[in-house]
Amino acid sequence: MRFRILGPLEITSSAAAEPVRPRAAKIRAVLATLLVRANEIVSVDSLIDELWGEHPPRTATTTLQVYVSQLRKLLHTADPEYGRDALVTRPPGYALHLDPAQLDLTVFEELHHNGQKALLRGDHAAAADLQRRALQLWRAPLASDTPHGALLARTAVRLAEVRAAALEQRMRAELRLGHHQRLIGELHSAVAEMPMREEFHMLLMTALYRAGRQAEALRIFAQLRQTLVAELAIEPGQPLQLLHQRILAGDTELLHPAPVPRASEESAPQDTGPAPTPDTGRLGQVPLPGRTPDRLPPRDPVFVGRSDELDRLGALLRDIPAGGCAAVAGAAGIGKTALAVAAGHELGDLFPGGRVFLELGGPPQAGPAELLTRLLQRLGVDGPLPTDVAGLRRVLDRLTEDRRILLILDGAESPDHIRTLLPASAGSTALITCRRVPEGLTDRVLELDVLPQDEARRLFTAAAGRLIPQHGGETPVREIAALCEGLPLALRAAAARLASRPNWGPEMLAARLRGEQRRLAELSAAAPGFHDRMRSCYEETEPVLRRAFRLLGLVPVGPFDTQTAAAVLGEDVAKTGELLDALVRAQLLRRVAGGPEHGTHHRMHPLWRLLALECLAAESPAAEARAATARLAQEFTGQLREAGGHAERCGIHPLELFSRRQDGLVDVVRRCHAAGLWAQTVELADAMTGFLEARAAWDTWETCHALALEAARRQEDLAAEARLLRSLGDLAWQRRQLTTAGEFYERALLTADAGAAATERGRALVGLADLQLDAGGLEEAAALLSPALDAVADDPRGRYEAHRVLGLLALENVGVDAAEAHFADCLVLAATLRDPRLESYAQRWLDRVHGQGHRPAGWSEVRPGVWRLAPCAN
């Protein structure tokens, strides 16, 4: 049984005379989703999202089970012996088990990858053949007869890019074989199909020029330039312009089958120096070059900043002992390769023997012999090489003897492979780039972090080019850089997204990136490799770390301490510390020096946090995520209550700590509510109340307490419901929405009576008295305050509020002495509450009644920080 997904979806087998095709579109969508993630567990939630998006029907789970049952029958029809068993149920979803050879998609990608390797090692005939075989599997875009959800759409974009790369590499290889004449027609078709891809224009121009059609080659350039200027307001890239100049000049070297420059920054490194002169010395039958040519990729045209890192890297590369190396380490997309290549160009004087770039990453992982062979070919060795590691190593040692050569080994992960490639001669040096430095390899390590905001803005502007307006684009560019958090990969993806929609402008792009739920999708839309490169860091870790990473995505953006991490992970502090250290080594977390409080803190890059949440939804049981959310809410509730009782923690005011965490706390309240964690929703919102009031964070106050009010009703907690109604009344009072405030206080009073919540009855009465006092109803206010004071006898905060209003009332109709007594009671109660804000308010009023404090004429401070203009002052 074989599956074909590169085009209309179909299943072929020896048991069926004709290909089997699911008739129902939804069943095709289920099968296509399982195929693009073959041999992986695809969660039920992921399949529902793929089928129905954000608005699934109420019966989605049951309907999906029906689709899976019908799909099993279809597989049984195609292969009666094994078909049904291929699709298995594995919590939290389903998995389709296949041999890679059964799926055209995996065969296509493997052939393409092998073709890339053949092209890199200069075997153009093999490269052309492999890419041709890959392209023969492509009948149409991915599952072209099937409706696409988010996963299929993202995969389709990625595969379309792979197909274009395979086509370009096949044509490049054939051009190097001298087949320019027969390629011209096909290149014309490719240019028409992909009019913005400069690589195909370059190949077509070269083929036409070699065929003696110089004028047509120049016309191709003119047409492309006209299109780019008219539609995108940009000029063709530098490689294309250089090729145009060479054709204009009648460069005869272009007439020979030689390497053609590539426009893409992902291109394989090209030879930039003259051809090596063969050495008369030989090791066995292997001819050694007289000198090593410089074989570095061109410096990234939008590489900006990193001046300090370049200086530090230069210092690390000087005077390294024989066989040693330096390393640039960091997370995926942090800019390691670009920095290493820039350093290679800048440090040319240090390495007169040559500079060579070798890419080690990418599946499948090559063995030591293959890597040594590729390195020696990059070093200019021409001719047959030994096939064993020891023989290849002797050639490398002979070649690097007494030479100062820089070897840039990109994407190095295996310590054994790296040690196999390290030069042994004095003066030669290896510079490796890796996510994490293999243990014991080197202590000369440059840990690369994200770009500072000014450099991030410069990188985005350079990558976006003329799409950024000269005037008025600074503010949205600053926001885009902030949303990408200085990650070069994200900044380039954002620039590519803007290039794909030039009519948007930076303002529209910034607006689309603001929403967390779609930020990764927006960045992946025009840069399909973005999501895969980020996810690769996660997938390379062991299961226990993947689980920890997923759950830590629940922690709000910003530094967090070990205790918070322990709460969300459900582990003790010691075990949590080990997990955090391992995640730091895996480049999924950063250790933060001196967080908002003393002690070790960690931080997850916001984009990695979004990936963690995506993986949590797709891979973790819903119950696990729910339990972790509950623990996190309880931890934050405890922290807020503790902070509320201290004037300062480690020199930082509690309000400042709350301000740093406010948005994240709102996110946790929302998550608790969405998960049906009613008690935790109420408790966390309650703990936030004092801080929200002190900061006048009215919108946040309303959002959190409205959710908590619904949660209190869901758990039938009348006391909590009354408390939250009264709190929303206080908020309306603060906003001077007095009618709304009265309605909330009345509802709070009724609810408190129904729930026998005496304290909340008293607080509601105080709120109503406040409204009466505000309206000049002194007798009405006094009538409400007497029962209110009795009701809050056991509640220090309620008594404080009652005495506050009684003090204000006394100033209006009794006298200073009575007011002084009430404010003195407020001062004592504030000290009991350990609330400096309430204490300062009471002390200010005591000073004023004694004639010592400053009071603006006609104004009265009715609540802490809230002033009212007296009616007589109007």
Tab-separated table of C-alpha atoms in Angstrom, residues 667-828:
chain	number	residue	atom	x	y	z
A	667	ASP	CA	-3.524	35.851	30.852
A	668	VAL	CA	-3.537	33.344	33.724
A	669	VAL	CA	-6.994	34.527	34.863
A	670	ARG	CA	-8.279	34.018	31.326
A	671	ARG	CA	-6.710	30.554	31.116
A	672	CYS	CA	-8.234	29.532	34.443
A	673	HIS	CA	-11.650	30.698	33.308
A	674	ALA	CA	-11.336	28.934	29.938
A	675	ALA	CA	-10.320	25.714	31.711
A	676	GLY	CA	-13.283	25.852	34.080
A	677	LEU	CA	-11.063	26.433	37.109
A	678	TRP	CA	-13.673	28.532	38.869
A	679	ALA	CA	-12.116	28.644	42.348
A	680	GLN	CA	-8.684	29.590	41.012
A	681	THR	CA	-10.204	32.289	38.780
A	682	VAL	CA	-11.915	33.890	41.772
A	683	GLU	CA	-8.919	33.611	44.102
A	684	LEU	CA	-6.416	35.102	41.642
A	685	ALA	CA	-8.709	37.972	40.666
A	686	ASP	CA	-9.349	38.653	44.373
A	687	ALA	CA	-5.609	38.769	45.091
A	688	MET	CA	-5.127	41.297	42.286
A	689	THR	CA	-7.804	43.716	43.549
A	690	GLY	CA	-5.691	45.956	45.756
A	691	PHE	CA	-2.975	46.316	43.156
A	692	LEU	CA	-5.455	47.072	40.377
A	693	GLU	CA	-7.074	49.763	42.509
A	694	ALA	CA	-3.731	51.286	43.472
A	695	ARG	CA	-2.594	51.422	39.846
A	696	ALA	CA	-5.954	52.629	38.530
A	697	ALA	CA	-5.781	49.714	36.083
A	698	TRP	CA	-9.472	50.041	35.318
A	699	ASP	CA	-9.695	47.986	32.133
A	700	THR	CA	-7.745	45.099	33.651
A	701	TRP	CA	-9.857	45.341	36.801
A	702	GLU	CA	-13.060	45.061	34.791
A	703	THR	CA	-11.779	42.160	32.645
A	704	CYS	CA	-10.543	40.021	35.530
A	705	HIS	CA	-13.433	40.645	37.903
A	706	ALA	CA	-16.070	40.095	35.217
A	707	LEU	CA	-14.521	36.663	34.552
A	708	ALA	CA	-14.252	35.985	38.285
A	709	LEU	CA	-17.898	37.001	38.815
A	710	GLU	CA	-19.030	34.433	36.261
A	711	ALA	CA	-16.747	31.839	37.893
A	712	ALA	CA	-18.263	32.579	41.325
A	713	ARG	CA	-21.740	32.044	39.880
A	714	ARG	CA	-20.627	28.779	38.241
A	715	GLN	CA	-19.451	27.422	41.599
A	716	GLU	CA	-22.478	28.915	43.401
A	717	ASP	CA	-20.332	30.873	45.861
A	718	LEU	CA	-22.672	33.699	46.948
A	719	ALA	CA	-20.106	35.353	49.217
A	720	ALA	CA	-17.571	35.566	46.383
A	721	GLU	CA	-20.281	36.764	44.007
A	722	ALA	CA	-21.238	39.549	46.419
A	723	ARG	CA	-17.594	40.502	46.898
A	724	LEU	CA	-16.984	40.760	43.150
A	725	LEU	CA	-20.192	42.716	42.543
A	726	ARG	CA	-19.102	45.176	45.231
A	727	SER	CA	-15.618	45.362	43.659
A	728	LEU	CA	-17.134	46.165	40.266
A	729	GLY	CA	-19.200	48.822	42.044
A	730	ASP	CA	-15.983	50.323	43.435
A	731	LEU	CA	-14.572	50.317	39.897
A	732	ALA	CA	-17.630	52.111	38.520
A	733	TRP	CA	-17.362	54.641	41.377
A	734	GLN	CA	-13.715	55.268	40.477
A	735	ARG	CA	-14.741	55.868	36.884
A	736	ARG	CA	-17.486	58.239	38.086
A	737	GLN	CA	-20.142	55.972	36.604
A	738	LEU	CA	-22.312	56.563	39.656
A	739	THR	CA	-25.557	55.005	38.386
A	740	THR	CA	-23.709	51.810	37.429
A	741	ALA	CA	-21.913	51.818	40.777
A	742	GLY	CA	-25.229	52.005	42.609
A	743	GLU	CA	-26.611	49.084	40.630
A	744	PHE	CA	-23.579	46.932	41.466
A	745	TYR	CA	-23.742	47.848	45.184
A	746	GLU	CA	-27.478	47.018	45.303
A	747	ARG	CA	-26.887	43.644	43.634
A	748	ALA	CA	-23.982	42.978	45.997
A	749	LEU	CA	-26.231	43.766	48.980
A	750	LEU	CA	-28.971	41.388	47.806
A	751	THR	CA	-26.465	38.630	47.041
A	752	ALA	CA	-24.742	39.051	50.405
A	753	ASP	CA	-28.080	38.776	52.195
A	754	ALA	CA	-28.902	35.609	50.242
A	755	GLY	CA	-25.534	34.113	51.100
A	756	ALA	CA	-25.452	35.302	54.724
A	757	ALA	CA	-22.184	37.119	53.943
A	758	ALA	CA	-22.220	39.769	56.670
A	759	THR	CA	-18.871	41.306	55.729
A	760	GLU	CA	-19.880	41.823	52.120
A	761	ARG	CA	-23.239	43.223	53.256
A	762	GLY	CA	-21.332	45.821	55.252
A	763	ARG	CA	-18.955	46.673	52.389
A	764	ALA	CA	-21.915	47.106	50.013
A	765	LEU	CA	-23.600	49.439	52.521
A	766	VAL	CA	-20.388	51.488	52.741
A	767	GLY	CA	-20.365	51.774	48.952
A	768	LEU	CA	-23.967	52.991	48.917
A	769	ALA	CA	-23.162	55.466	51.712
A	770	ASP	CA	-20.234	56.747	49.646
A	771	LEU	CA	-22.656	57.432	46.789
A	772	GLN	CA	-25.094	59.240	49.104
A	773	LEU	CA	-22.291	61.374	50.516
A	774	ASP	CA	-21.145	62.179	47.014
A	775	ALA	CA	-24.664	63.348	46.132
A	776	GLY	CA	-25.028	65.447	49.319
A	777	GLY	CA	-27.388	63.012	51.083
A	778	LEU	CA	-25.752	63.278	54.507
A	779	GLU	CA	-28.651	61.810	56.511
A	780	GLU	CA	-29.041	58.907	54.086
A	781	ALA	CA	-25.300	58.191	54.287
A	782	ALA	CA	-25.358	58.237	58.085
A	783	ALA	CA	-28.326	55.848	58.126
A	784	LEU	CA	-26.393	53.339	55.971
A	785	LEU	CA	-23.122	53.553	57.905
A	786	SER	CA	-24.413	52.473	61.299
A	787	PRO	CA	-25.488	48.951	60.189
A	788	ALA	CA	-22.437	48.800	57.887
A	789	LEU	CA	-20.066	49.283	60.823
A	790	ASP	CA	-21.780	46.487	62.746
A	791	ALA	CA	-21.590	44.134	59.760
A	792	VAL	CA	-17.835	44.604	59.213
A	793	ALA	CA	-16.891	44.224	62.873
A	794	ASP	CA	-14.619	41.269	62.062
A	795	ASP	CA	-13.157	42.688	58.839
A	796	PRO	CA	-10.323	45.235	59.262
A	797	ARG	CA	-10.558	46.460	55.668
A	798	GLY	CA	-14.327	46.834	55.911
A	799	ARG	CA	-13.980	48.769	59.183
A	800	TYR	CA	-11.337	50.979	57.553
A	801	GLU	CA	-13.726	51.850	54.721
A	802	ALA	CA	-16.601	52.508	57.122
A	803	HIS	CA	-14.486	54.849	59.291
A	804	ARG	CA	-13.166	56.572	56.154
A	805	VAL	CA	-16.684	57.497	55.056
A	806	LEU	CA	-17.686	58.339	58.626
A	807	GLY	CA	-14.716	60.692	58.831
A	808	LEU	CA	-15.686	62.421	55.595
A	809	LEU	CA	-19.284	62.623	56.798
A	810	ALA	CA	-18.179	64.130	60.124
A	811	LEU	CA	-16.271	66.852	58.300
A	812	GLU	CA	-19.524	67.779	56.566
A	813	ASN	CA	-21.966	67.850	59.496
A	814	VAL	CA	-20.420	67.075	62.921
A	815	GLY	CA	-16.988	68.622	63.211
A	816	VAL	CA	-13.248	68.199	63.176
A	817	ASP	CA	-12.979	66.315	66.454
A	818	ALA	CA	-15.338	63.555	65.360
A	819	ALA	CA	-13.569	63.326	62.019
A	820	GLU	CA	-10.199	63.082	63.757
A	821	ALA	CA	-11.364	60.078	65.769
A	822	HIS	CA	-12.490	58.222	62.653
A	823	PHE	CA	-9.262	58.929	60.758
A	824	ALA	CA	-7.240	57.857	63.800
A	825	ASP	CA	-9.142	54.541	63.717
A	826	CYS	CA	-8.277	54.329	59.997
A	827	LEU	CA	-4.590	54.796	60.804
A	828	VAL	CA	-4.626	51.956	63.350
